[in-house]
JSON list of C-alpha atoms in Angstrom, two decimals:
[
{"chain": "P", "resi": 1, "resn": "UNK", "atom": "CA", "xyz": [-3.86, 1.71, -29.22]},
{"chain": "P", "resi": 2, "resn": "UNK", "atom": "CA", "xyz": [-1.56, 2.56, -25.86]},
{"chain": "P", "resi": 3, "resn": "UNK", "atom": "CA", "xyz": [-3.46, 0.88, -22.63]},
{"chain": "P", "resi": 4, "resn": "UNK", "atom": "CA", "xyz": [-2.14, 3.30, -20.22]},
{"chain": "P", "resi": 5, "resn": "UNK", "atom": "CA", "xyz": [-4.00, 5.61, -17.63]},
{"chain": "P", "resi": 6, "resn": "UNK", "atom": "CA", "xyz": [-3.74, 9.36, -18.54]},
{"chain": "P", "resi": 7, "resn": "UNK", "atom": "CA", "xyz": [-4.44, 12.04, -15.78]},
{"chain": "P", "resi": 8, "resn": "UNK", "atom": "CA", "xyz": [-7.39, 14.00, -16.77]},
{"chain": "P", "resi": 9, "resn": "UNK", "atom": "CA", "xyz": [-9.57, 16.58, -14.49]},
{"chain": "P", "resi": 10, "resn": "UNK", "atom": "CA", "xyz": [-13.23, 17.23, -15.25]},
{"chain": "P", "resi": 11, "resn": "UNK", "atom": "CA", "xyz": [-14.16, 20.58, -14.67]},
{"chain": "P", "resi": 12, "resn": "UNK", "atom": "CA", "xyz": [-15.52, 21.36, -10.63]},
{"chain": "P", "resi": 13, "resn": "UNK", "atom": "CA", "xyz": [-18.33, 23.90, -10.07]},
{"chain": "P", "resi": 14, "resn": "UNK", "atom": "CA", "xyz": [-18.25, 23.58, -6.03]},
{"chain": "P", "resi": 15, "resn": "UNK", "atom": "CA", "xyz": [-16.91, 21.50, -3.48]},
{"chain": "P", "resi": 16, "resn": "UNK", "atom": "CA", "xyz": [-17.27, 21.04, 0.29]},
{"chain": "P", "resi": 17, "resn": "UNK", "atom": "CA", "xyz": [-15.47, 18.57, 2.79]},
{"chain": "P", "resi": 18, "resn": "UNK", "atom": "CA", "xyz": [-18.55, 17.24, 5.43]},
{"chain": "P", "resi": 19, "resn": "UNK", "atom": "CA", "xyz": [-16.22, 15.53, 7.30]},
{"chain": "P", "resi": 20, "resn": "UNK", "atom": "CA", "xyz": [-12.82, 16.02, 8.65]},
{"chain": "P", "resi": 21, "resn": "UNK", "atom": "CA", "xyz": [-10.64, 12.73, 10.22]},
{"chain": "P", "resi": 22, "resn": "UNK", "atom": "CA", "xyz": [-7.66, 12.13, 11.95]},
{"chain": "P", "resi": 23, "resn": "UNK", "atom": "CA", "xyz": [-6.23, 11.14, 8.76]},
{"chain": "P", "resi": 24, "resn": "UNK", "atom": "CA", "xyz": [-8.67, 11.13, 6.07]},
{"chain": "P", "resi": 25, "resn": "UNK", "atom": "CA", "xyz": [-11.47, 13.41, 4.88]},
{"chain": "P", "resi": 26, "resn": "UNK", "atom": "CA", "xyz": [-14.40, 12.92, 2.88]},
{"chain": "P", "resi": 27, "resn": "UNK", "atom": "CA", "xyz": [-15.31, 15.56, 0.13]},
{"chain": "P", "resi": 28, "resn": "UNK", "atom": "CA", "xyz": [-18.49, 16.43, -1.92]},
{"chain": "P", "resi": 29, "resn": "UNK", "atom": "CA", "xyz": [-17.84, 17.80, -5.28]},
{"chain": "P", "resi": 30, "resn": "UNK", "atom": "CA", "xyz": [-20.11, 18.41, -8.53]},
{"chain": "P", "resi": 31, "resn": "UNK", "atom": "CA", "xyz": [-18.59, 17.31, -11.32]},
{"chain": "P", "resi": 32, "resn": "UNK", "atom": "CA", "xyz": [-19.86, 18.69, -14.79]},
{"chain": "P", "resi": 33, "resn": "UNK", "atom": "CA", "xyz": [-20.22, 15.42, -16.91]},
{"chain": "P", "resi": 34, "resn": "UNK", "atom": "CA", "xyz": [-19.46, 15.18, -20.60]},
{"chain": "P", "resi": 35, "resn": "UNK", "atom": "CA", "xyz": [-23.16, 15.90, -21.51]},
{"chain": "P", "resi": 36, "resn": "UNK", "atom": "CA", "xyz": [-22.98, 19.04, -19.46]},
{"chain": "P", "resi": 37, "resn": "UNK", "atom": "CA", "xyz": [-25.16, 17.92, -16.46]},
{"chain": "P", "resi": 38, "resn": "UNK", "atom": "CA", "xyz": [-23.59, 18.05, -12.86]},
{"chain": "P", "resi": 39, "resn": "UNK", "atom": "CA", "xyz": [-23.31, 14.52, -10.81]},
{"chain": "P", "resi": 40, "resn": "UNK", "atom": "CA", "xyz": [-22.22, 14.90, -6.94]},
{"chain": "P", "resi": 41, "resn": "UNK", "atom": "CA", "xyz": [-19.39, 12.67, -6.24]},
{"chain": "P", "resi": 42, "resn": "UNK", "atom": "CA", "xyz": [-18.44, 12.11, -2.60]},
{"chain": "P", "resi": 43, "resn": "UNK", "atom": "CA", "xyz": [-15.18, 10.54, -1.86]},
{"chain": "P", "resi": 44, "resn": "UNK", "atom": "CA", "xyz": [-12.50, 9.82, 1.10]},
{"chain": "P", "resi": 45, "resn": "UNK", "atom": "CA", "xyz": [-9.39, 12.37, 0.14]},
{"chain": "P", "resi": 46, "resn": "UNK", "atom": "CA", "xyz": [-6.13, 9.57, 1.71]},
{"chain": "P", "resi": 47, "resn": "UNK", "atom": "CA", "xyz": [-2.37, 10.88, 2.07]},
{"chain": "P", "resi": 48, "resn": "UNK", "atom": "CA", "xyz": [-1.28, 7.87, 0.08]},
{"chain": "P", "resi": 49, "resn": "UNK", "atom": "CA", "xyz": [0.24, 4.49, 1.61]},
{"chain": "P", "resi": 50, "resn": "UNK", "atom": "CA", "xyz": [2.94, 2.80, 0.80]},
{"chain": "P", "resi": 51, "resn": "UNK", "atom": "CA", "xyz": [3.49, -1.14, 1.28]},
{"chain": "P", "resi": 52, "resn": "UNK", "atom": "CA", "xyz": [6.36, -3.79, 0.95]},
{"chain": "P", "resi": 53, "resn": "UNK", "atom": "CA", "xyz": [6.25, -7.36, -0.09]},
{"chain": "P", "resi": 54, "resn": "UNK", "atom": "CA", "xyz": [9.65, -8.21, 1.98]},
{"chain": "P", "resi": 55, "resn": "UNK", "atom": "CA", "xyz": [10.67, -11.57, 0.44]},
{"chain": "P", "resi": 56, "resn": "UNK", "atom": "CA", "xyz": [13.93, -13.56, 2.15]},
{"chain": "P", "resi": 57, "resn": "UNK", "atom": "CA", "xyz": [16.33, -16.13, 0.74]},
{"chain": "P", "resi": 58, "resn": "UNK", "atom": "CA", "xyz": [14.10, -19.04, 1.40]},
{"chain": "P", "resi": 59, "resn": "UNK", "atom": "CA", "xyz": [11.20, -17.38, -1.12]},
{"chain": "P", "resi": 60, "resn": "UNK", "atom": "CA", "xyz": [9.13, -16.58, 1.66]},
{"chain": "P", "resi": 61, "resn": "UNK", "atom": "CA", "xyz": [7.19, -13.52, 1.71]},
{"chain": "P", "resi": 62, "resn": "UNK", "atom": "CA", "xyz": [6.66, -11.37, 5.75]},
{"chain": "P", "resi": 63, "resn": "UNK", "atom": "CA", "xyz": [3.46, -11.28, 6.85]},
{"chain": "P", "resi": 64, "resn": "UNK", "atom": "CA", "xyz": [1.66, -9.37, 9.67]},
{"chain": "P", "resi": 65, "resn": "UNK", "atom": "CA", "xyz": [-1.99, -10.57, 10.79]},
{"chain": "P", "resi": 66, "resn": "UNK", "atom": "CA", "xyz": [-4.04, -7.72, 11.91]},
{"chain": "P", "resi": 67, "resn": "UNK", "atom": "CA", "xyz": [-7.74, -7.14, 13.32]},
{"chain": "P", "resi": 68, "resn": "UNK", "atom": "CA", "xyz": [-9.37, -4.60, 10.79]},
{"chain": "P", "resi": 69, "resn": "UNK", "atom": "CA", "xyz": [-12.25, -3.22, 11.99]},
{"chain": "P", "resi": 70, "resn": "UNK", "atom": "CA", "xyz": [-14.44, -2.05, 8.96]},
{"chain": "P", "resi": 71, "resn": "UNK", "atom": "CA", "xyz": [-14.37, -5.68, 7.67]},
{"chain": "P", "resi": 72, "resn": "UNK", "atom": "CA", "xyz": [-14.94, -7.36, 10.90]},
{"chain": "P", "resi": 73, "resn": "UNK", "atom": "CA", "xyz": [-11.96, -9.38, 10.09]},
{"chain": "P", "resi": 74, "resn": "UNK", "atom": "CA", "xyz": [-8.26, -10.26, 11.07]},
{"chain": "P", "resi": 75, "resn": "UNK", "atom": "CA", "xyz": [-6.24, -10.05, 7.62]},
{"chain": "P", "resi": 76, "resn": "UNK", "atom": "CA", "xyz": [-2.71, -11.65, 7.20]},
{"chain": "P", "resi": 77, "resn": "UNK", "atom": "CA", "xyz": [-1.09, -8.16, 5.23]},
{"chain": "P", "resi": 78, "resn": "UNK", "atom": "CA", "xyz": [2.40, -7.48, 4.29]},
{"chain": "P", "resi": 79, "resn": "UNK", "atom": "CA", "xyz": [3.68, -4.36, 6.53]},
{"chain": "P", "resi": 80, "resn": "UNK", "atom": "CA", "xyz": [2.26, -0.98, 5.35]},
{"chain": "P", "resi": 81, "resn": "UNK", "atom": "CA", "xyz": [1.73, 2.36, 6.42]},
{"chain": "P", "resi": 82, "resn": "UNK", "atom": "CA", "xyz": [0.60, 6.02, 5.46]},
{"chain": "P", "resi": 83, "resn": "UNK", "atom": "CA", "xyz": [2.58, 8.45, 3.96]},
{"chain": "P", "resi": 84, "resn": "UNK", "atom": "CA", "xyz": [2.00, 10.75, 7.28]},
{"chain": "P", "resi": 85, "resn": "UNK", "atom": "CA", "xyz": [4.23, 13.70, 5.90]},
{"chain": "P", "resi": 86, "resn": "UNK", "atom": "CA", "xyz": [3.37, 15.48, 2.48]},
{"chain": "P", "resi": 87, "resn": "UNK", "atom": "CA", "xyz": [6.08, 15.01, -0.07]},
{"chain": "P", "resi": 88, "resn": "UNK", "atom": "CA", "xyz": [7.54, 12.30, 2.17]},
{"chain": "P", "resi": 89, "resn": "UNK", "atom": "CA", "xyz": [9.63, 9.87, -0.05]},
{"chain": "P", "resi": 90, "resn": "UNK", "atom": "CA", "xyz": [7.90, 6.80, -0.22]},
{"chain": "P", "resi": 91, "resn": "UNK", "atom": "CA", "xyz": [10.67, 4.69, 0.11]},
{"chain": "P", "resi": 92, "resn": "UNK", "atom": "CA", "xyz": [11.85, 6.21, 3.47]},
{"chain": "P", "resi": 93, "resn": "UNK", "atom": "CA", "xyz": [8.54, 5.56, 4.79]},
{"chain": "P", "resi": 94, "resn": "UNK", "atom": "CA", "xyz": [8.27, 2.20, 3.72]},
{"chain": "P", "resi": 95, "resn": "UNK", "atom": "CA", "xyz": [11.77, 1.14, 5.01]},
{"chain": "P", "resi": 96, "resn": "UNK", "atom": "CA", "xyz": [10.42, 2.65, 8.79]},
{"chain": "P", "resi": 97, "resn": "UNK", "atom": "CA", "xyz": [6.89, 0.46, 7.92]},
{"chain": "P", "resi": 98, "resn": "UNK", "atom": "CA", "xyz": [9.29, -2.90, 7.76]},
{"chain": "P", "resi": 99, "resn": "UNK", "atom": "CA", "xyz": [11.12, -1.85, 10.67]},
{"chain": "P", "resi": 100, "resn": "UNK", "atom": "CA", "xyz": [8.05, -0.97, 12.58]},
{"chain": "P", "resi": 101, "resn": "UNK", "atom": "CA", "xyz": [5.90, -3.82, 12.29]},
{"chain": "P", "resi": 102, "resn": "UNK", "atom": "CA", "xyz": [8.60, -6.74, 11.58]},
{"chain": "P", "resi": 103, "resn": "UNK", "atom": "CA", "xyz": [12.00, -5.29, 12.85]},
{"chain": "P", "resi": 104, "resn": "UNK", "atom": "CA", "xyz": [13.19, -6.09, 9.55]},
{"chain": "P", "resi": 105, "resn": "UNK", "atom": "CA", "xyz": [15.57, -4.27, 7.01]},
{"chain": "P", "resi": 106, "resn": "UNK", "atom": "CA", "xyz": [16.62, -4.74, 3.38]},
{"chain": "P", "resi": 107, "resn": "UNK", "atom": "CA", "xyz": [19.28, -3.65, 1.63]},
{"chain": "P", "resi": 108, "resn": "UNK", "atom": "CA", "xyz": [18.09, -4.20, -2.00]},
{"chain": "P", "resi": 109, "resn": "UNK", "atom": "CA", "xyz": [14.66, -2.11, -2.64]},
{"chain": "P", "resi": 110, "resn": "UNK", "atom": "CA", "xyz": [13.00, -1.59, -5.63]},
{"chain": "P", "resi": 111, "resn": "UNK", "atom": "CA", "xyz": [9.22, -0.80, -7.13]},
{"chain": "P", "resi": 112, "resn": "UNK", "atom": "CA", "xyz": [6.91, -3.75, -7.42]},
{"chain": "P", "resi": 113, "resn": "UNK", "atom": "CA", "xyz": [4.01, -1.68, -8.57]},
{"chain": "P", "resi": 114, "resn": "UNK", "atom": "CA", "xyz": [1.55, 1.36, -8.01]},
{"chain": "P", "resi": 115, "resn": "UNK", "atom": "CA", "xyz": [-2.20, 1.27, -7.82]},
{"chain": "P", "resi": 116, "resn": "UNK", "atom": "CA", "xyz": [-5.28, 2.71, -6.25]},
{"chain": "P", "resi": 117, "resn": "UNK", "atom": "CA", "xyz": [-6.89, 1.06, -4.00]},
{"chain": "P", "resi": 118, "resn": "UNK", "atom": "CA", "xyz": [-10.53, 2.27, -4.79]},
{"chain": "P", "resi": 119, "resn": "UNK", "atom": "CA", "xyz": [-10.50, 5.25, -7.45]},
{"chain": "P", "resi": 120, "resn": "UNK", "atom": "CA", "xyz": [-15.07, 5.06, -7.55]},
{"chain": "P", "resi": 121, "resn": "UNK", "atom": "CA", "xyz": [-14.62, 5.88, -3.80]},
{"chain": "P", "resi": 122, "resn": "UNK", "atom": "CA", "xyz": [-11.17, 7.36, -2.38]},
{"chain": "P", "resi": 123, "resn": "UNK", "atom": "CA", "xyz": [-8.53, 8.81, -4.01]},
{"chain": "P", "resi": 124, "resn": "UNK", "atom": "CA", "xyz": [-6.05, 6.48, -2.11]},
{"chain": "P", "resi": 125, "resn": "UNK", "atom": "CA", "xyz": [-2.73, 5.76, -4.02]},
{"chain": "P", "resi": 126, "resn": "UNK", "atom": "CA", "xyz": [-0.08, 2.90, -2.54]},
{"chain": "P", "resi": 127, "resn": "UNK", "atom": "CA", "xyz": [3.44, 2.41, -4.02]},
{"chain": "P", "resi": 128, "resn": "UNK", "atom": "CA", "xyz": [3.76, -1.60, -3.17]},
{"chain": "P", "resi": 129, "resn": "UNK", "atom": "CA", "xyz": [7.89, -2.29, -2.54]},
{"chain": "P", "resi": 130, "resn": "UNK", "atom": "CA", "xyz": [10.43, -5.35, -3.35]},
{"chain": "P", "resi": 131, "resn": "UNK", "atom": "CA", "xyz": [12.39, -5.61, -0.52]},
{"chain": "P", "resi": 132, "resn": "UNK", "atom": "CA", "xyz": [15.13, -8.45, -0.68]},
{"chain": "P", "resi": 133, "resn": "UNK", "atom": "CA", "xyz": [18.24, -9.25, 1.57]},
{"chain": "P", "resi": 134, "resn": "UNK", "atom": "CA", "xyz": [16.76, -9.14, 4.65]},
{"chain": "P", "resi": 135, "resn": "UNK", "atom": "CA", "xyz": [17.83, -8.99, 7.81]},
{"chain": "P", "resi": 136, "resn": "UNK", "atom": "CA", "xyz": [17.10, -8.53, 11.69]},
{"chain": "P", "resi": 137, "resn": "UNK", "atom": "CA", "xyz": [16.92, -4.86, 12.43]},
{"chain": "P", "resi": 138, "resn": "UNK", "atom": "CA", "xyz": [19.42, -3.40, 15.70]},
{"chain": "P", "resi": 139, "resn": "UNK", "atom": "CA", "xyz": [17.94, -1.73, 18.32]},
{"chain": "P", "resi": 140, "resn": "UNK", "atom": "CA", "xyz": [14.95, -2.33, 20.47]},
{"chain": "P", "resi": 141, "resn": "UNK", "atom": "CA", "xyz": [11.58, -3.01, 18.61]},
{"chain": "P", "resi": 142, "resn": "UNK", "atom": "CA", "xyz": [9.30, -0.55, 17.84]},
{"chain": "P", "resi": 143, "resn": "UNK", "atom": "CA", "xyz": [6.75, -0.10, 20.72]},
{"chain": "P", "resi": 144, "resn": "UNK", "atom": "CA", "xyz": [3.29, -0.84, 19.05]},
{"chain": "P", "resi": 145, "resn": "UNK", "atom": "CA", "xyz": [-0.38, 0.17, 20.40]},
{"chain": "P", "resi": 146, "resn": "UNK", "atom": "CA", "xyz": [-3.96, -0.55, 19.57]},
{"chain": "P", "resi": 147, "resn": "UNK", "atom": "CA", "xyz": [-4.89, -3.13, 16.74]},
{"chain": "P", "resi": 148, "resn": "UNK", "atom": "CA", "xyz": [-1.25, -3.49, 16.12]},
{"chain": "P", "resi": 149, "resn": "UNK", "atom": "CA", "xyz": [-0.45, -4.61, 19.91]},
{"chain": "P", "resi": 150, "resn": "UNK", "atom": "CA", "xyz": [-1.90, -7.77, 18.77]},
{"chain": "P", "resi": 151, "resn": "UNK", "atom": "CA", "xyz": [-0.26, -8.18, 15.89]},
{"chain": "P", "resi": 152, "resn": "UNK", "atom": "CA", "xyz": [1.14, -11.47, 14.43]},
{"chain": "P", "resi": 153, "resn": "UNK", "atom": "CA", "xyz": [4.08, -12.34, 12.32]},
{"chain": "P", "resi": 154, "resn": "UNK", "atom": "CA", "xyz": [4.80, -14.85, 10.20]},
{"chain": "P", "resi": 155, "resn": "UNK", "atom": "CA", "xyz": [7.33, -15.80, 6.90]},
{"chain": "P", "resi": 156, "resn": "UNK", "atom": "CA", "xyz": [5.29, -18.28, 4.46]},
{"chain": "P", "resi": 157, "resn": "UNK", "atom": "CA", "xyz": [6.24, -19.61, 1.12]},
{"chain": "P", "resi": 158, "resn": "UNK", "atom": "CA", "xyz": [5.35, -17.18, -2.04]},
{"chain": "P", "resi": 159, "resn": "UNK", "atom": "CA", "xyz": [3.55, -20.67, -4.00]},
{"chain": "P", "resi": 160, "resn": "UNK", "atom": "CA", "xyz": [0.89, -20.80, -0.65]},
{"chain": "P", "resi": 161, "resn": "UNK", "atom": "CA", "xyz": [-0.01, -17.02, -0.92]},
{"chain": "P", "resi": 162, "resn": "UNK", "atom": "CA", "xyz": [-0.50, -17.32, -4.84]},
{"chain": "P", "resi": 163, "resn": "UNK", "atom": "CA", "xyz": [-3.22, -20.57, -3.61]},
{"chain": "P", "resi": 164, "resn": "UNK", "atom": "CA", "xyz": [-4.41, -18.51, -0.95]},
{"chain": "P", "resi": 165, "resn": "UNK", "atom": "CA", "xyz": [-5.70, -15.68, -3.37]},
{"chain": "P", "resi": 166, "resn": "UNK", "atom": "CA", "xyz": [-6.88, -17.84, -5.97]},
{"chain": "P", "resi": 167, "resn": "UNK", "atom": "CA", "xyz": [-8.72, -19.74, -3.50]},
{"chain": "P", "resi": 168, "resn": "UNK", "atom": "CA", "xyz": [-10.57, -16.42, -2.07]},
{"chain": "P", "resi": 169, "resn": "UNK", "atom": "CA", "xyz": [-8.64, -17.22, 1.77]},
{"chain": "P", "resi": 170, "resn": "UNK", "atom": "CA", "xyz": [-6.61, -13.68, 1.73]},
{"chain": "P", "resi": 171, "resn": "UNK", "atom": "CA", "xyz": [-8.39, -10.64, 0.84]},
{"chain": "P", "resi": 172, "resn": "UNK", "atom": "CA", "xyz": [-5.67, -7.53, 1.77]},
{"chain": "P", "resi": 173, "resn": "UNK", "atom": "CA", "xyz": [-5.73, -5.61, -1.15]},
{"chain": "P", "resi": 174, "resn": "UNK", "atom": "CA", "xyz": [-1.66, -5.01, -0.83]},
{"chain": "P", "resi": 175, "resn": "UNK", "atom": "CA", "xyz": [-1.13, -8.44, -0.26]},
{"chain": "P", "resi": 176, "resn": "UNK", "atom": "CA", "xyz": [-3.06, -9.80, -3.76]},
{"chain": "P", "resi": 177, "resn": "UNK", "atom": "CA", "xyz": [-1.60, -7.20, -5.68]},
{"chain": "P", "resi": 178, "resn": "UNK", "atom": "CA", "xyz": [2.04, -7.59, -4.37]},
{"chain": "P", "resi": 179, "resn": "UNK", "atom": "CA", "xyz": [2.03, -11.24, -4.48]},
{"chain": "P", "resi": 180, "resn": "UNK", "atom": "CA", "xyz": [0.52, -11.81, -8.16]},
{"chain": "P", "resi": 181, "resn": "UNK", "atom": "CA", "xyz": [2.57, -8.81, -9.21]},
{"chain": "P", "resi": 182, "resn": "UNK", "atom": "CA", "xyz": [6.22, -10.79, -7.96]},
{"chain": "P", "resi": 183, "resn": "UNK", "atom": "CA", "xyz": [4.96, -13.87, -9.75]},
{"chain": "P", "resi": 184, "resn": "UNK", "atom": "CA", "xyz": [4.35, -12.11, -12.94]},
{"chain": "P", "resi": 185, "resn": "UNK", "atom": "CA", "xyz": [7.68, -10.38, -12.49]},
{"chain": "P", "resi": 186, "resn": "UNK", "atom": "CA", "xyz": [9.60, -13.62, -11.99]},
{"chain": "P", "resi": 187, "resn": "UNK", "atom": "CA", "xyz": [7.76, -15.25, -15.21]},
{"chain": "P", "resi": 188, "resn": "UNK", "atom": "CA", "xyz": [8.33, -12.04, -16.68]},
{"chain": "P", "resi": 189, "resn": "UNK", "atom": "CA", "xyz": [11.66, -9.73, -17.49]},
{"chain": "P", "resi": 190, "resn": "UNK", "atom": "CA", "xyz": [12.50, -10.60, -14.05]},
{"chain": "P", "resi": 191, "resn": "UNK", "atom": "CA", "xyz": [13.10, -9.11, -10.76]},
{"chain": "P", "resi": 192, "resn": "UNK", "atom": "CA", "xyz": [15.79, -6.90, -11.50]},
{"chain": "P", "resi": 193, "resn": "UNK", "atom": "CA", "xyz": [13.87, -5.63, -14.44]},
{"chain": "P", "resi": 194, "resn": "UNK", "atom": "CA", "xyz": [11.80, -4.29, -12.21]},
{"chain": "P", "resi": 195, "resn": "UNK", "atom": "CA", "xyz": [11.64, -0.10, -11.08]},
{"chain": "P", "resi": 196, "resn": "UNK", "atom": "CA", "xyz": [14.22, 1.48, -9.15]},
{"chain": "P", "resi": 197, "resn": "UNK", "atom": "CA", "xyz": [13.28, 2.44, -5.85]},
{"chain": "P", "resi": 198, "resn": "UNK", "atom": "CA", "xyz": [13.34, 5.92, -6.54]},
{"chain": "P", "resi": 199, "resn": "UNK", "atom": "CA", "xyz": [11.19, 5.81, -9.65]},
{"chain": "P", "resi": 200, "resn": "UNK", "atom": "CA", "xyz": [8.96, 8.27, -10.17]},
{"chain": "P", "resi": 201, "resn": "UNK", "atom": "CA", "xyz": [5.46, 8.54, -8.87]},
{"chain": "P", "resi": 202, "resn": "UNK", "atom": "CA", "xyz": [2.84, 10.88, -10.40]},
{"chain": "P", "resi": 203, "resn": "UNK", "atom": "CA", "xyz": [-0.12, 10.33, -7.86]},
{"chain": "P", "resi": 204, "resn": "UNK", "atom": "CA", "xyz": [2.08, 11.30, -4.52]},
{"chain": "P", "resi": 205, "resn": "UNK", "atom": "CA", "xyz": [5.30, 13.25, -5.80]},
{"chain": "P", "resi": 206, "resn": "UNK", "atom": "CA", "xyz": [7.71, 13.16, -3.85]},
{"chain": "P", "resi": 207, "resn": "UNK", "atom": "CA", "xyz": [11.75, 14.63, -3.26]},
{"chain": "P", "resi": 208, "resn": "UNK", "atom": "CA", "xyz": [14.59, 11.61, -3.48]}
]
């Protein structure tokens, strides 16, 4: 038996979309189930994010603390951002998300993993990056606004993040995944076993 997701689409007899966001939307479809009967399933419809766990020489991984408002919480994350243009290649928006909120750039990039963030709810999908060989980015830093004009920064070892998770002190879902996901890597076939940057992504395509 092969554990691995397989796309699969259950037949739609009508669908609306309520609500309409800035970014987001939320749709109502009924879904015929495998007895036959129709369910209604609402659910947020998401571009797609992408994040990166930027890790430097000294095995510390960039963080950004930010006030998230549906929580009622301010969350140490590791930069991330949407993918605000369809078809936009993830990695080109997650090289401007490092710049953005760290002034940062990497030179060696690849694909740490790819999940969704809450498939019972929203059809969100985030490609989480490796980015290694860091340095200070040229040029003026990016003007932020709102919850991000109060944003923090910080570079802390990879070993207090794993204790951190474990201990249920850091709760960003990018964060958790990237950070056990590195570990497993480095126990594993190793970082550069890991994706290329451009790999393929079935849940956002995209052009290299």
């Amino acid at each position: 038996m092969t554990i691995k997701d397989t796309a699969e689409e259950w037949r739609i007899t009508a669908t609306a979309t309520p609500f309409v966001g800035n970014k987001t939307s939320v749709r109502t479809d009924d879904v015929v189930m495998p007895d036959g009967s129709v369910s209604r399933r609402d659910y947020q419809v998401h571009p797609g994010s992408v994040a990166v766990l930027a890790l430097d020489d000294s095995g510390r991984v960039v963080l950004v603390r930010q006030y998230r408002h549906p929580v009622r919480h301010k969350l140490w994350e590791i930069p991330a951002g949407l993918l605000d243009v369809p078809g936009e290649n993830p990695l080109h928006a997650a090289q401007r998300e490092l710049y953005e909120e760290a002034h940062i750039k990497a030179e060696d990039w690849r694909v740490l993993t790819d999940v969704y963030t809450t498939p019972g709810g929203c059809d969100e999908a985030v490609r989480v990056f490796l980015a290694r060989d860091l340095s200070e980015a040229e040029g003026e830093r990016f003007e932020v606004e709102e919850e991000e004009a109060d944003m923090e920064i910080a570079r802390v070892p990879l070993d207090d993040l794993v204790r951190g998770v474990l201990a249920g002190e850091l709760h960003n879902n990018c964060l958790v995944v990237g950070v056990l996901s590195l570990v497993a890597a480095q126990r594993g076939a190793g970082l550069d076993g890991l994706r290329p940057a451009d790999a393929p992504w079935p849940a956002r395509p995209f052009e290299v």
